[in-house]
Amino acid sequence: MSSTTEAPVDAKVGSGDAITSKERTQFEMVVRRFMRHRLAVTSLILLVLLLLIAFVGPLFYKWGYEPQPGEIPIAKAPSGEHWFGTTRKAQDLLGLIIRGTQQSLKIGLLVAVLDIGIGAVWGAVAGLFRGWVDAIMMRIVDVIFVVPFLAVVAAVSTGINRVTWLEIALLIGLLGWGTTARLVRGQVLSLREQEFIEAARAVGASNTRIVFRHLLPNVTGIILVSATLAIVSAILLESALSFLGFGIQAPDTSLGSQVSDGAGSAQNKPWLFYFPGITLVLICLTFNFIGDGLRDAFDPRQTLERK
């Protein structure tokens, strides 16, 4: 997905009301463009449903994700009592998938927060200052890119007795913000030369204010699209780690570990593999389509009427 820069928000002296009005108008245009992206709107509705199922559903659903020998039959096909069937460990598969979805969403959302909080600010500061500051900061980003990401996370995971979703999210987030930093820096390098930044400097705005009040708001589209990609990458990476045995471990669960456990039963007990697999794909497609909608909504070249 390509990234573009939004129209700059003006920063002239004594124009607070005008700025607020202009920002409100731009926000309304963004919302209108997004609402015309049918796949994005559908995906947003689906995401809300997934969040409700993952975080509110356990309060109402009869079965949890823990094994319940004697109460839950072993490896039974979907039925009226167990909608998605049961596992070999006497677990209700729907309860298991709800828990896995919850863990995947928590990991993805925390990684997105770290991606924005570190990557966007890092890129904005590097682009604003340029020179030796920019050179040092971007060399650090280059080092992060050459780190064998999967190997580092797997090595750290093996050194921890029982890896939790929080530890995995922190590992992924602290090593995965480089792409956002580069994207934001590239846009800030052009924005810093525009008149509204010069006007902010002329009235004595500090570098901190310029970064947070003038630069970052004008690259919001890039940041949000990058965040959706970071969420998908984090969910898939955690799933890969769990599939390889380095991710979330029993008695907890994740969609990746469920796919791994069900892979050997895809022929004779397909529900063990396909239900968690389809859920994983659905989550990733949802965020991808939302990212597409955000990209089009923040692109000033898009018209209000989608063709």
PDB file of C-alpha atoms in Angstrom:
ATOM      1  CA  MET A   1       0.000   0.000   0.000  1.00  0.00           C
ATOM      2  CA  SER A   2       1.438   3.363  -0.984  1.00  0.00           C
ATOM      3  CA  SER A   3       1.680   6.216   1.494  1.00  0.00           C
ATOM      4  CA  THR A   4       1.058   9.892   0.834  1.00  0.00           C
ATOM      5  CA  THR A   5       1.207  13.120   2.801  1.00  0.00           C
ATOM      6  CA  GLU A   6      -1.934  14.891   3.904  1.00  0.00           C
ATOM      7  CA  ALA A   7      -2.490  18.572   3.265  1.00  0.00           C
ATOM      8  CA  PRO A   8      -0.539  20.528   5.910  1.00  0.00           C
ATOM      9  CA  VAL A   9      -2.380  22.051   8.833  1.00  0.00           C
ATOM     10  CA  ASP A  10      -1.650  25.773   8.894  1.00  0.00           C
ATOM     11  CA  ALA A  11       0.185  27.281  11.855  1.00  0.00           C
ATOM     12  CA  LYS A  12      -0.153  31.084  11.561  1.00  0.00           C
ATOM     13  CA  VAL A  13      -0.278  33.410  14.535  1.00  0.00           C
ATOM     14  CA  GLY A  14      -3.690  34.340  15.899  1.00  0.00           C
ATOM     15  CA  SER A  15      -5.549  31.785  13.813  1.00  0.00           C
ATOM     16  CA  GLY A  16      -6.493  29.270  16.507  1.00  0.00           C
ATOM     17  CA  ASP A  17     -10.183  29.202  15.600  1.00  0.00           C
ATOM     18  CA  ALA A  18      -9.393  28.998  11.893  1.00  0.00           C
ATOM     19  CA  ILE A  19      -6.984  26.114  12.488  1.00  0.00           C
ATOM     20  CA  THR A  20      -9.556  24.255  14.561  1.00  0.00           C
ATOM     21  CA  SER A  21     -12.191  24.764  11.870  1.00  0.00           C
ATOM     22  CA  LYS A  22      -9.822  23.645   9.126  1.00  0.00           C
ATOM     23  CA  GLU A  23      -8.761  20.559  11.068  1.00  0.00           C
ATOM     24  CA  ARG A  24     -12.415  19.693  11.680  1.00  0.00           C
ATOM     25  CA  THR A  25     -13.181  20.045   7.973  1.00  0.00           C
ATOM     26  CA  GLN A  26     -10.219  17.839   7.047  1.00  0.00           C
ATOM     27  CA  PHE A  27     -11.320  15.239   9.594  1.00  0.00           C
ATOM     28  CA  GLU A  28     -14.833  15.224   8.133  1.00  0.00           C
ATOM     29  CA  MET A  29     -13.402  14.716   4.647  1.00  0.00           C
ATOM     30  CA  VAL A  30     -11.270  11.824   5.876  1.00  0.00           C
ATOM     31  CA  VAL A  31     -14.293  10.177   7.496  1.00  0.00           C
ATOM     32  CA  ARG A  32     -16.393  10.635   4.346  1.00  0.00           C
ATOM     33  CA  ARG A  33     -13.701   9.112   2.145  1.00  0.00           C
ATOM     34  CA  PHE A  34     -13.264   6.205   4.529  1.00  0.00           C
ATOM     35  CA  MET A  35     -17.013   5.540   4.625  1.00  0.00           C
ATOM     36  CA  ARG A  36     -17.011   5.216   0.831  1.00  0.00           C
ATOM     37  CA  HIS A  37     -14.537   2.340   1.056  1.00  0.00           C
ATOM     38  CA  ARG A  38     -17.002  -0.513   1.484  1.00  0.00           C
ATOM     39  CA  LEU A  39     -14.461  -3.201   2.309  1.00  0.00           C
ATOM     40  CA  ALA A  40     -12.856  -0.958   4.919  1.00  0.00           C
ATOM     41  CA  VAL A  41     -16.185  -0.134   6.574  1.00  0.00           C
ATOM     42  CA  THR A  42     -17.214  -3.793   6.552  1.00  0.00           C
ATOM     43  CA  SER A  43     -13.837  -4.711   8.033  1.00  0.00           C
ATOM     44  CA  LEU A  44     -14.189  -2.064  10.731  1.00  0.00           C
ATOM     45  CA  ILE A  45     -17.584  -3.475  11.720  1.00  0.00           C
ATOM     46  CA  LEU A  46     -16.099  -6.969  11.728  1.00  0.00           C
ATOM     47  CA  LEU A  47     -13.199  -5.763  13.880  1.00  0.00           C
ATOM     48  CA  VAL A  48     -15.622  -4.344  16.437  1.00  0.00           C
ATOM     49  CA  LEU A  49     -17.438  -7.694  16.500  1.00  0.00           C
ATOM     50  CA  LEU A  50     -14.142  -9.548  16.947  1.00  0.00           C
ATOM     51  CA  LEU A  51     -13.187  -7.260  19.826  1.00  0.00           C
ATOM     52  CA  LEU A  52     -16.551  -7.835  21.492  1.00  0.00           C
ATOM     53  CA  ILE A  53     -16.320 -11.604  21.024  1.00  0.00           C
ATOM     54  CA  ALA A  54     -12.740 -11.721  22.282  1.00  0.00           C
ATOM     55  CA  PHE A  55     -13.101  -9.504  25.347  1.00  0.00           C
ATOM     56  CA  VAL A  56     -16.804  -9.622  26.230  1.00  0.00           C
ATOM     57  CA  GLY A  57     -17.699 -13.052  24.878  1.00  0.00           C
ATOM     58  CA  PRO A  58     -15.973 -15.032  27.671  1.00  0.00           C
ATOM     59  CA  LEU A  59     -18.349 -13.411  30.178  1.00  0.00           C
ATOM     60  CA  PHE A  60     -21.350 -15.004  28.475  1.00  0.00           C
ATOM     61  CA  TYR A  61     -20.067 -18.126  26.736  1.00  0.00           C
ATOM     62  CA  LYS A  62     -20.542 -21.302  28.731  1.00  0.00           C
ATOM     63  CA  TRP A  63     -17.190 -22.906  28.017  1.00  0.00           C
ATOM     64  CA  GLY A  64     -13.717 -21.555  28.718  1.00  0.00           C
ATOM     65  CA  TYR A  65     -10.434 -22.522  27.093  1.00  0.00           C
ATOM     66  CA  GLU A  66      -9.146 -24.763  29.889  1.00  0.00           C
ATOM     67  CA  PRO A  67      -9.290 -28.575  29.586  1.00  0.00           C
ATOM     68  CA  GLN A  68     -12.340 -30.058  31.309  1.00  0.00           C
ATOM     69  CA  PRO A  69     -12.006 -33.868  31.237  1.00  0.00           C
ATOM     70  CA  GLY A  70     -15.256 -35.597  32.090  1.00  0.00           C
ATOM     71  CA  GLU A  71     -17.364 -32.567  31.160  1.00  0.00           C
ATOM     72  CA  ILE A  72     -16.163 -32.018  27.595  1.00  0.00           C
ATOM     73  CA  PRO A  73     -15.866 -34.975  25.183  1.00  0.00           C
ATOM     74  CA  ILE A  74     -12.528 -35.551  23.479  1.00  0.00           C
ATOM     75  CA  ALA A  75     -12.071 -34.598  19.798  1.00  0.00           C
ATOM     76  CA  LYS A  76     -15.762 -34.443  18.932  1.00  0.00           C
ATOM     77  CA  ALA A  77     -17.069 -32.799  15.767  1.00  0.00           C
ATOM     78  CA  PRO A  78     -19.080 -29.536  15.948  1.00  0.00           C
ATOM     79  CA  SER A  79     -22.466 -29.942  17.591  1.00  0.00           C
ATOM     80  CA  GLY A  80     -25.227 -27.955  19.237  1.00  0.00           C
ATOM     81  CA  GLU A  81     -23.385 -28.115  22.568  1.00  0.00           C
ATOM     82  CA  HIS A  82     -19.930 -27.365  21.169  1.00  0.00           C
ATOM     83  CA  TRP A  83     -20.367 -25.216  18.060  1.00  0.00           C
ATOM     84  CA  PHE A  84     -16.768 -25.559  16.814  1.00  0.00           C
ATOM     85  CA  GLY A  85     -16.186 -29.037  18.200  1.00  0.00           C
ATOM     86  CA  THR A  86     -13.716 -30.097  20.893  1.00  0.00           C
ATOM     87  CA  THR A  87      -9.996 -30.887  21.070  1.00  0.00           C
ATOM     88  CA  ARG A  88      -8.003 -33.940  22.101  1.00  0.00           C
ATOM     89  CA  LYS A  89      -7.406 -32.287  25.473  1.00  0.00           C
ATOM     90  CA  ALA A  90     -11.121 -31.992  26.249  1.00  0.00           C
ATOM     91  CA  GLN A  91     -11.324 -28.276  25.414  1.00  0.00           C
ATOM     92  CA  ASP A  92     -14.171 -26.460  23.727  1.00  0.00           C
ATOM     93  CA  LEU A  93     -12.641 -25.218  20.470  1.00  0.00           C
ATOM     94  CA  LEU A  94     -14.745 -22.045  20.277  1.00  0.00           C
ATOM     95  CA  GLY A  95     -13.691 -21.096  23.803  1.00  0.00           C
ATOM     96  CA  LEU A  96     -10.110 -21.811  22.771  1.00  0.00           C
ATOM     97  CA  ILE A  97     -10.402 -19.660  19.640  1.00  0.00           C
ATOM     98  CA  ILE A  98     -11.939 -16.805  21.630  1.00  0.00           C
ATOM     99  CA  ARG A  99      -8.930 -16.887  23.947  1.00  0.00           C
ATOM    100  CA  GLY A 100      -6.511 -17.101  21.015  1.00  0.00           C
ATOM    101  CA  THR A 101      -8.200 -14.171  19.282  1.00  0.00           C
ATOM    102  CA  GLN A 102      -7.963 -12.151  22.480  1.00  0.00           C
ATOM    103  CA  GLN A 103      -4.227 -12.838  22.772  1.00  0.00           C
ATOM    104  CA  SER A 104      -3.567 -12.070  19.104  1.00  0.00           C
ATOM    105  CA  LEU A 105      -5.450  -8.769  19.261  1.00  0.00           C
ATOM    106  CA  LYS A 106      -3.680  -7.714  22.460  1.00  0.00           C
ATOM    107  CA  ILE A 107      -0.301  -8.447  20.898  1.00  0.00           C
ATOM    108  CA  GLY A 108      -1.144  -6.632  17.669  1.00  0.00           C
ATOM    109  CA  LEU A 109      -2.582  -3.545  19.360  1.00  0.00           C
ATOM    110  CA  LEU A 110       0.308  -3.180  21.819  1.00  0.00           C
ATOM    111  CA  VAL A 111       2.811  -3.535  18.976  1.00  0.00           C
ATOM    112  CA  ALA A 112       0.921  -0.806  17.091  1.00  0.00           C
ATOM    113  CA  VAL A 113       1.168   1.503  20.117  1.00  0.00           C
ATOM    114  CA  LEU A 114       4.923   0.891  20.330  1.00  0.00           C
ATOM    115  CA  ASP A 115       5.248   1.319  16.567  1.00  0.00           C
ATOM    116  CA  ILE A 116       3.574   4.730  16.719  1.00  0.00           C
ATOM    117  CA  GLY A 117       5.105   5.828  20.019  1.00  0.00           C
ATOM    118  CA  ILE A 118       8.674   4.977  19.038  1.00  0.00           C
ATOM    119  CA  GLY A 119       8.821   4.809  15.246  1.00  0.00           C
ATOM    120  CA  ALA A 120       6.742   7.874  14.387  1.00  0.00           C
ATOM    121  CA  VAL A 121       8.416  10.131  16.949  1.00  0.00           C
ATOM    122  CA  TRP A 122      11.873   8.804  16.049  1.00  0.00           C
ATOM    123  CA  GLY A 123      11.335   9.471  12.354  1.00  0.00           C
ATOM    124  CA  ALA A 124       9.885  12.940  12.968  1.00  0.00           C
ATOM    125  CA  VAL A 125      12.812  13.996  15.166  1.00  0.00           C
ATOM    126  CA  ALA A 126      15.365  12.639  12.682  1.00  0.00           C
ATOM    127  CA  GLY A 127      13.687  14.406   9.768  1.00  0.00           C
ATOM    128  CA  LEU A 128      13.347  17.707  11.630  1.00  0.00           C
ATOM    129  CA  PHE A 129      16.949  17.987  12.814  1.00  0.00           C
ATOM    130  CA  ARG A 130      18.707  16.358   9.846  1.00  0.00           C
ATOM    131  CA  GLY A 131      22.517  16.538   9.893  1.00  0.00           C
ATOM    132  CA  TRP A 132      24.456  14.403  12.353  1.00  0.00           C
ATOM    133  CA  VAL A 133      21.365  13.813  14.511  1.00  0.00           C
ATOM    134  CA  ASP A 134      19.542  12.314  11.549  1.00  0.00           C
ATOM    135  CA  ALA A 135      22.598  10.273  10.544  1.00  0.00           C
ATOM    136  CA  ILE A 136      23.024   8.707  13.991  1.00  0.00           C
ATOM    137  CA  MET A 137      19.327   8.013  14.479  1.00  0.00           C
ATOM    138  CA  MET A 138      18.924   6.363  11.080  1.00  0.00           C
ATOM    139  CA  ARG A 139      22.065   4.240  11.535  1.00  0.00           C
ATOM    140  CA  ILE A 140      20.407   2.871  14.662  1.00  0.00           C
ATOM    141  CA  VAL A 141      17.365   2.046  12.537  1.00  0.00           C
ATOM    142  CA  ASP A 142      19.650   0.304  10.029  1.00  0.00           C
ATOM    143  CA  VAL A 143      21.089  -1.823  12.834  1.00  0.00           C
ATOM    144  CA  ILE A 144      17.579  -2.840  13.886  1.00  0.00           C
ATOM    145  CA  PHE A 145      16.818  -3.901  10.314  1.00  0.00           C
ATOM    146  CA  VAL A 146      19.834  -6.225  10.091  1.00  0.00           C
ATOM    147  CA  VAL A 147      19.060  -7.959  13.398  1.00  0.00           C
ATOM    148  CA  PRO A 148      17.828 -11.534  12.703  1.00  0.00           C
ATOM    149  CA  PHE A 149      14.396 -10.731  14.071  1.00  0.00           C
ATOM    150  CA  LEU A 150      12.829 -14.171  14.300  1.00  0.00           C
ATOM    151  CA  ALA A 151      16.013 -15.703  15.710  1.00  0.00           C
ATOM    152  CA  VAL A 152      16.300 -13.071  18.459  1.00  0.00           C
ATOM    153  CA  VAL A 153      12.679 -13.434  19.528  1.00  0.00           C
ATOM    154  CA  ALA A 154      12.960 -17.229  19.487  1.00  0.00           C
ATOM    155  CA  ALA A 155      16.189 -17.120  21.517  1.00  0.00           C
ATOM    156  CA  VAL A 156      14.699 -14.818  24.140  1.00  0.00           C
ATOM    157  CA  SER A 157      11.540 -16.912  24.265  1.00  0.00           C
ATOM    158  CA  THR A 158      13.503 -20.074  25.004  1.00  0.00           C
ATOM    159  CA  GLY A 159      15.241 -18.308  27.887  1.00  0.00           C
ATOM    160  CA  ILE A 160      11.944 -17.507  29.583  1.00  0.00           C
ATOM    161  CA  ASN A 161      10.215 -20.246  31.539  1.00  0.00           C
ATOM    162  CA  ARG A 162       6.719 -19.423  30.263  1.00  0.00           C
ATOM    163  CA  VAL A 163       6.336 -16.727  27.637  1.00  0.00           C
ATOM    164  CA  THR A 164       3.301 -14.463  27.978  1.00  0.00           C
ATOM    165  CA  TRP A 165       1.579 -12.339  25.361  1.00  0.00           C
ATOM    166  CA  LEU A 166       3.030  -9.194  26.950  1.00  0.00           C
ATOM    167  CA  GLU A 167       6.625 -10.376  26.632  1.00  0.00           C
ATOM    168  CA  ILE A 168       6.109 -11.386  23.007  1.00  0.00           C
ATOM    169  CA  ALA A 169       4.428  -8.059  22.192  1.00  0.00           C
ATOM    170  CA  LEU A 170       7.258  -6.093  23.805  1.00  0.00           C
ATOM    171  CA  LEU A 171       9.891  -8.084  21.917  1.00  0.00           C
ATOM    172  CA  ILE A 172       8.145  -7.595  18.588  1.00  0.00           C
ATOM    173  CA  GLY A 173       7.317  -3.947  19.246  1.00  0.00           C
ATOM    174  CA  LEU A 174      10.793  -2.935  20.417  1.00  0.00           C
ATOM    175  CA  LEU A 175      12.405  -4.512  17.350  1.00  0.00           C
ATOM    176  CA  GLY A 176       9.814  -3.676  14.723  1.00  0.00           C
ATOM    177  CA  TRP A 177       9.352   0.101  14.566  1.00  0.00           C
ATOM    178  CA  GLY A 178      12.041   0.828  11.962  1.00  0.00           C
ATOM    179  CA  THR A 179       9.748   0.868   8.927  1.00  0.00           C
ATOM    180  CA  THR A 180       7.459   3.502  10.434  1.00  0.00           C
ATOM    181  CA  ALA A 181      10.484   5.605  11.413  1.00  0.00           C
ATOM    182  CA  ARG A 182      11.743   5.590   7.827  1.00  0.00           C
ATOM    183  CA  LEU A 183       8.353   6.427   6.344  1.00  0.00           C
ATOM    184  CA  VAL A 184       7.728   9.312   8.738  1.00  0.00           C
ATOM    185  CA  ARG A 185      11.255  10.680   8.319  1.00  0.00           C
ATOM    186  CA  GLY A 186      10.858  10.748   4.538  1.00  0.00           C
ATOM    187  CA  GLN A 187       7.686  12.833   4.774  1.00  0.00           C
ATOM    188  CA  VAL A 188       9.039  15.132   7.483  1.00  0.00           C
ATOM    189  CA  LEU A 189      12.087  15.963   5.345  1.00  0.00           C
ATOM    190  CA  SER A 190       9.731  17.629   2.868  1.00  0.00           C
ATOM    191  CA  LEU A 191       7.309  19.072   5.424  1.00  0.00           C
ATOM    192  CA  ARG A 192      10.039  20.841   7.428  1.00  0.00           C
ATOM    193  CA  GLU A 193      10.714  23.205   4.511  1.00  0.00           C
ATOM    194  CA  GLN A 194       7.113  24.322   4.138  1.00  0.00           C
ATOM    195  CA  GLU A 195       5.792  27.706   5.208  1.00  0.00           C
ATOM    196  CA  PHE A 196       3.688  26.527   8.136  1.00  0.00           C
ATOM    197  CA  ILE A 197       6.819  25.132   9.836  1.00  0.00           C
ATOM    198  CA  GLU A 198       8.691  28.390   9.184  1.00  0.00           C
ATOM    199  CA  ALA A 199       5.731  30.281  10.668  1.00  0.00           C
ATOM    200  CA  ALA A 200       5.837  28.100  13.777  1.00  0.00           C
ATOM    201  CA  ARG A 201       9.558  28.767  14.175  1.00  0.00           C
ATOM    202  CA  ALA A 202       8.990  32.499  13.657  1.00  0.00           C
ATOM    203  CA  VAL A 203       6.621  32.690  16.636  1.00  0.00           C
ATOM    204  CA  GLY A 204       9.092  30.825  18.835  1.00  0.00           C
ATOM    205  CA  ALA A 205       7.604  27.323  18.817  1.00  0.00           C
ATOM    206  CA  SER A 206       9.915  24.771  20.416  1.00  0.00           C
ATOM    207  CA  ASN A 207      11.143  21.722  18.541  1.00  0.00           C
ATOM    208  CA  THR A 208       8.923  19.557  20.740  1.00  0.00           C
ATOM    209  CA  ARG A 209       5.861  21.595  19.787  1.00  0.00           C
ATOM    210  CA  ILE A 210       6.804  21.515  16.115  1.00  0.00           C
ATOM    211  CA  VAL A 211       7.109  17.720  16.207  1.00  0.00           C
ATOM    212  CA  PHE A 212       3.916  16.983  18.133  1.00  0.00           C
ATOM    213  CA  ARG A 213       1.693  19.883  17.064  1.00  0.00           C
ATOM    214  CA  HIS A 214       2.680  20.435  13.443  1.00  0.00           C
ATOM    215  CA  LEU A 215       4.644  17.532  11.955  1.00  0.00           C
ATOM    216  CA  LEU A 216       3.033  14.389  13.357  1.00  0.00           C
ATOM    217  CA  PRO A 217      -0.560  15.567  12.691  1.00  0.00           C
ATOM    218  CA  ASN A 218       0.397  16.044   9.043  1.00  0.00           C
ATOM    219  CA  VAL A 219       1.646  12.469   8.669  1.00  0.00           C
ATOM    220  CA  THR A 220      -1.281  10.880  10.511  1.00  0.00           C
ATOM    221  CA  GLY A 221      -2.331   8.898   7.454  1.00  0.00           C
ATOM    222  CA  ILE A 222       1.091   7.321   7.019  1.00  0.00           C
ATOM    223  CA  ILE A 223       1.288   6.520  10.725  1.00  0.00           C
ATOM    224  CA  LEU A 224      -2.133   4.866  10.877  1.00  0.00           C
ATOM    225  CA  VAL A 225      -1.613   2.810   7.722  1.00  0.00           C
ATOM    226  CA  SER A 226       1.795   1.716   8.998  1.00  0.00           C
ATOM    227  CA  ALA A 227       0.212   0.795  12.333  1.00  0.00           C
ATOM    228  CA  THR A 228      -2.328  -1.493  10.652  1.00  0.00           C
ATOM    229  CA  LEU A 229       0.506  -3.230   8.816  1.00  0.00           C
ATOM    230  CA  ALA A 230       2.411  -3.538  12.095  1.00  0.00           C
ATOM    231  CA  ILE A 231      -0.611  -5.197  13.711  1.00  0.00           C
ATOM    232  CA  VAL A 232      -0.864  -7.774  10.923  1.00  0.00           C
ATOM    233  CA  SER A 233       2.886  -8.434  10.994  1.00  0.00           C
ATOM    234  CA  ALA A 234       2.859  -8.868  14.777  1.00  0.00           C
ATOM    235  CA  ILE A 235      -0.076 -11.291  14.709  1.00  0.00           C
ATOM    236  CA  LEU A 236       1.515 -13.364  11.950  1.00  0.00           C
ATOM    237  CA  LEU A 237       4.924 -13.341  13.648  1.00  0.00           C
ATOM    238  CA  GLU A 238       3.438 -14.465  16.956  1.00  0.00           C
ATOM    239  CA  SER A 239       1.563 -17.191  15.104  1.00  0.00           C
ATOM    240  CA  ALA A 240       4.780 -18.314  13.421  1.00  0.00           C
ATOM    241  CA  LEU A 241       6.576 -18.381  16.780  1.00  0.00           C
ATOM    242  CA  SER A 242       3.752 -20.373  18.359  1.00  0.00           C
ATOM    243  CA  PHE A 243       3.683 -22.719  15.370  1.00  0.00           C
ATOM    244  CA  LEU A 244       7.411 -23.348  15.923  1.00  0.00           C
ATOM    245  CA  GLY A 245       6.946 -23.786  19.669  1.00  0.00           C
ATOM    246  CA  PHE A 246       8.518 -20.484  20.785  1.00  0.00           C
ATOM    247  CA  GLY A 247       5.349 -18.476  21.372  1.00  0.00           C
ATOM    248  CA  ILE A 248       2.596 -18.561  23.964  1.00  0.00           C
ATOM    249  CA  GLN A 249       2.664 -21.892  25.756  1.00  0.00           C
ATOM    250  CA  ALA A 250       0.144 -24.075  27.575  1.00  0.00           C
ATOM    251  CA  PRO A 251      -1.935 -23.713  29.640  1.00  0.00           C
ATOM    252  CA  ASP A 252      -2.475 -20.471  27.702  1.00  0.00           C
ATOM    253  CA  THR A 253      -3.091 -20.520  23.960  1.00  0.00           C
ATOM    254  CA  SER A 254      -2.861 -18.527  20.746  1.00  0.00           C
ATOM    255  CA  LEU A 255      -4.233 -18.944  17.250  1.00  0.00           C
ATOM    256  CA  GLY A 256      -0.778 -19.942  16.033  1.00  0.00           C
ATOM    257  CA  SER A 257      -0.436 -22.732  18.571  1.00  0.00           C
ATOM    258  CA  GLN A 258      -3.961 -23.929  17.735  1.00  0.00           C
ATOM    259  CA  VAL A 259      -3.125 -24.081  14.027  1.00  0.00           C
ATOM    260  CA  SER A 260       0.059 -25.964  14.908  1.00  0.00           C
ATOM    261  CA  ASP A 261      -1.820 -28.450  17.098  1.00  0.00           C
ATOM    262  CA  GLY A 262      -4.489 -29.020  14.459  1.00  0.00           C
ATOM    263  CA  ALA A 263      -2.190 -29.272  11.431  1.00  0.00           C
ATOM    264  CA  GLY A 264      -1.707 -33.007  11.837  1.00  0.00           C
ATOM    265  CA  SER A 265      -5.465 -33.556  12.021  1.00  0.00           C
ATOM    266  CA  ALA A 266      -6.490 -31.533   8.968  1.00  0.00           C
ATOM    267  CA  GLN A 267      -7.650 -34.671   7.156  1.00  0.00           C
ATOM    268  CA  ASN A 268      -9.559 -36.646   9.774  1.00  0.00           C
ATOM    269  CA  LYS A 269     -10.493 -33.839  12.221  1.00  0.00           C
ATOM    270  CA  PRO A 270     -10.524 -30.737  10.000  1.00  0.00           C
ATOM    271  CA  TRP A 271     -12.276 -28.468  12.514  1.00  0.00           C
ATOM    272  CA  LEU A 272      -9.166 -28.490  14.721  1.00  0.00           C
ATOM    273  CA  PHE A 273      -7.134 -26.881  11.931  1.00  0.00           C
ATOM    274  CA  TYR A 274      -9.530 -24.863   9.797  1.00  0.00           C
ATOM    275  CA  PHE A 275     -11.506 -22.962  12.441  1.00  0.00           C
ATOM    276  CA  PRO A 276      -8.458 -21.329  14.106  1.00  0.00           C
ATOM    277  CA  GLY A 277      -6.775 -20.937  10.700  1.00  0.00           C
ATOM    278  CA  ILE A 278      -9.759 -19.141   9.184  1.00  0.00           C
ATOM    279  CA  THR A 279     -10.008 -16.912  12.265  1.00  0.00           C
ATOM    280  CA  LEU A 280      -6.345 -15.948  11.918  1.00  0.00           C
ATOM    281  CA  VAL A 281      -6.727 -15.120   8.218  1.00  0.00           C
ATOM    282  CA  LEU A 282      -9.923 -13.168   8.919  1.00  0.00           C
ATOM    283  CA  ILE A 283      -8.213 -10.978  11.529  1.00  0.00           C
ATOM    284  CA  CYS A 284      -5.312 -10.189   9.197  1.00  0.00           C
ATOM    285  CA  LEU A 285      -7.587  -9.392   6.235  1.00  0.00           C
ATOM    286  CA  THR A 286      -9.687  -7.144   8.460  1.00  0.00           C
ATOM    287  CA  PHE A 287      -6.719  -4.966   9.410  1.00  0.00           C
ATOM    288  CA  ASN A 288      -5.401  -4.961   5.832  1.00  0.00           C
ATOM    289  CA  PHE A 289      -8.686  -3.665   4.426  1.00  0.00           C
ATOM    290  CA  ILE A 290      -8.930  -1.051   7.178  1.00  0.00           C
ATOM    291  CA  GLY A 291      -5.414   0.048   6.250  1.00  0.00           C
ATOM    292  CA  ASP A 292      -6.454   0.331   2.592  1.00  0.00           C
ATOM    293  CA  GLY A 293      -9.411   2.477   3.598  1.00  0.00           C
ATOM    294  CA  LEU A 294      -7.257   4.743   5.744  1.00  0.00           C
ATOM    295  CA  ARG A 295      -4.718   5.135   2.947  1.00  0.00           C
ATOM    296  CA  ASP A 296      -7.412   6.230   0.496  1.00  0.00           C
ATOM    297  CA  ALA A 297      -9.108   8.462   3.075  1.00  0.00           C
ATOM    298  CA  PHE A 298      -5.948  10.410   3.912  1.00  0.00           C
ATOM    299  CA  ASP A 299      -4.792  10.675   0.289  1.00  0.00           C
ATOM    300  CA  PRO A 300      -5.582  14.237  -0.860  1.00  0.00           C
ATOM    301  CA  ARG A 301      -5.715  13.075  -4.487  1.00  0.00           C
ATOM    302  CA  GLN A 302      -8.786  10.951  -3.749  1.00  0.00           C
ATOM    303  CA  THR A 303     -12.124  12.570  -4.584  1.00  0.00           C
ATOM    304  CA  LEU A 304     -15.096  12.409  -2.286  1.00  0.00           C
ATOM    305  CA  GLU A 305     -16.881  10.252  -4.837  1.00  0.00           C
ATOM    306  CA  ARG A 306     -15.097   6.902  -5.182  1.00  0.00           C
ATOM    307  CA  LYS A 307     -15.059   5.752  -8.773  1.00  0.00           C
TER     308      LYS A 307
END
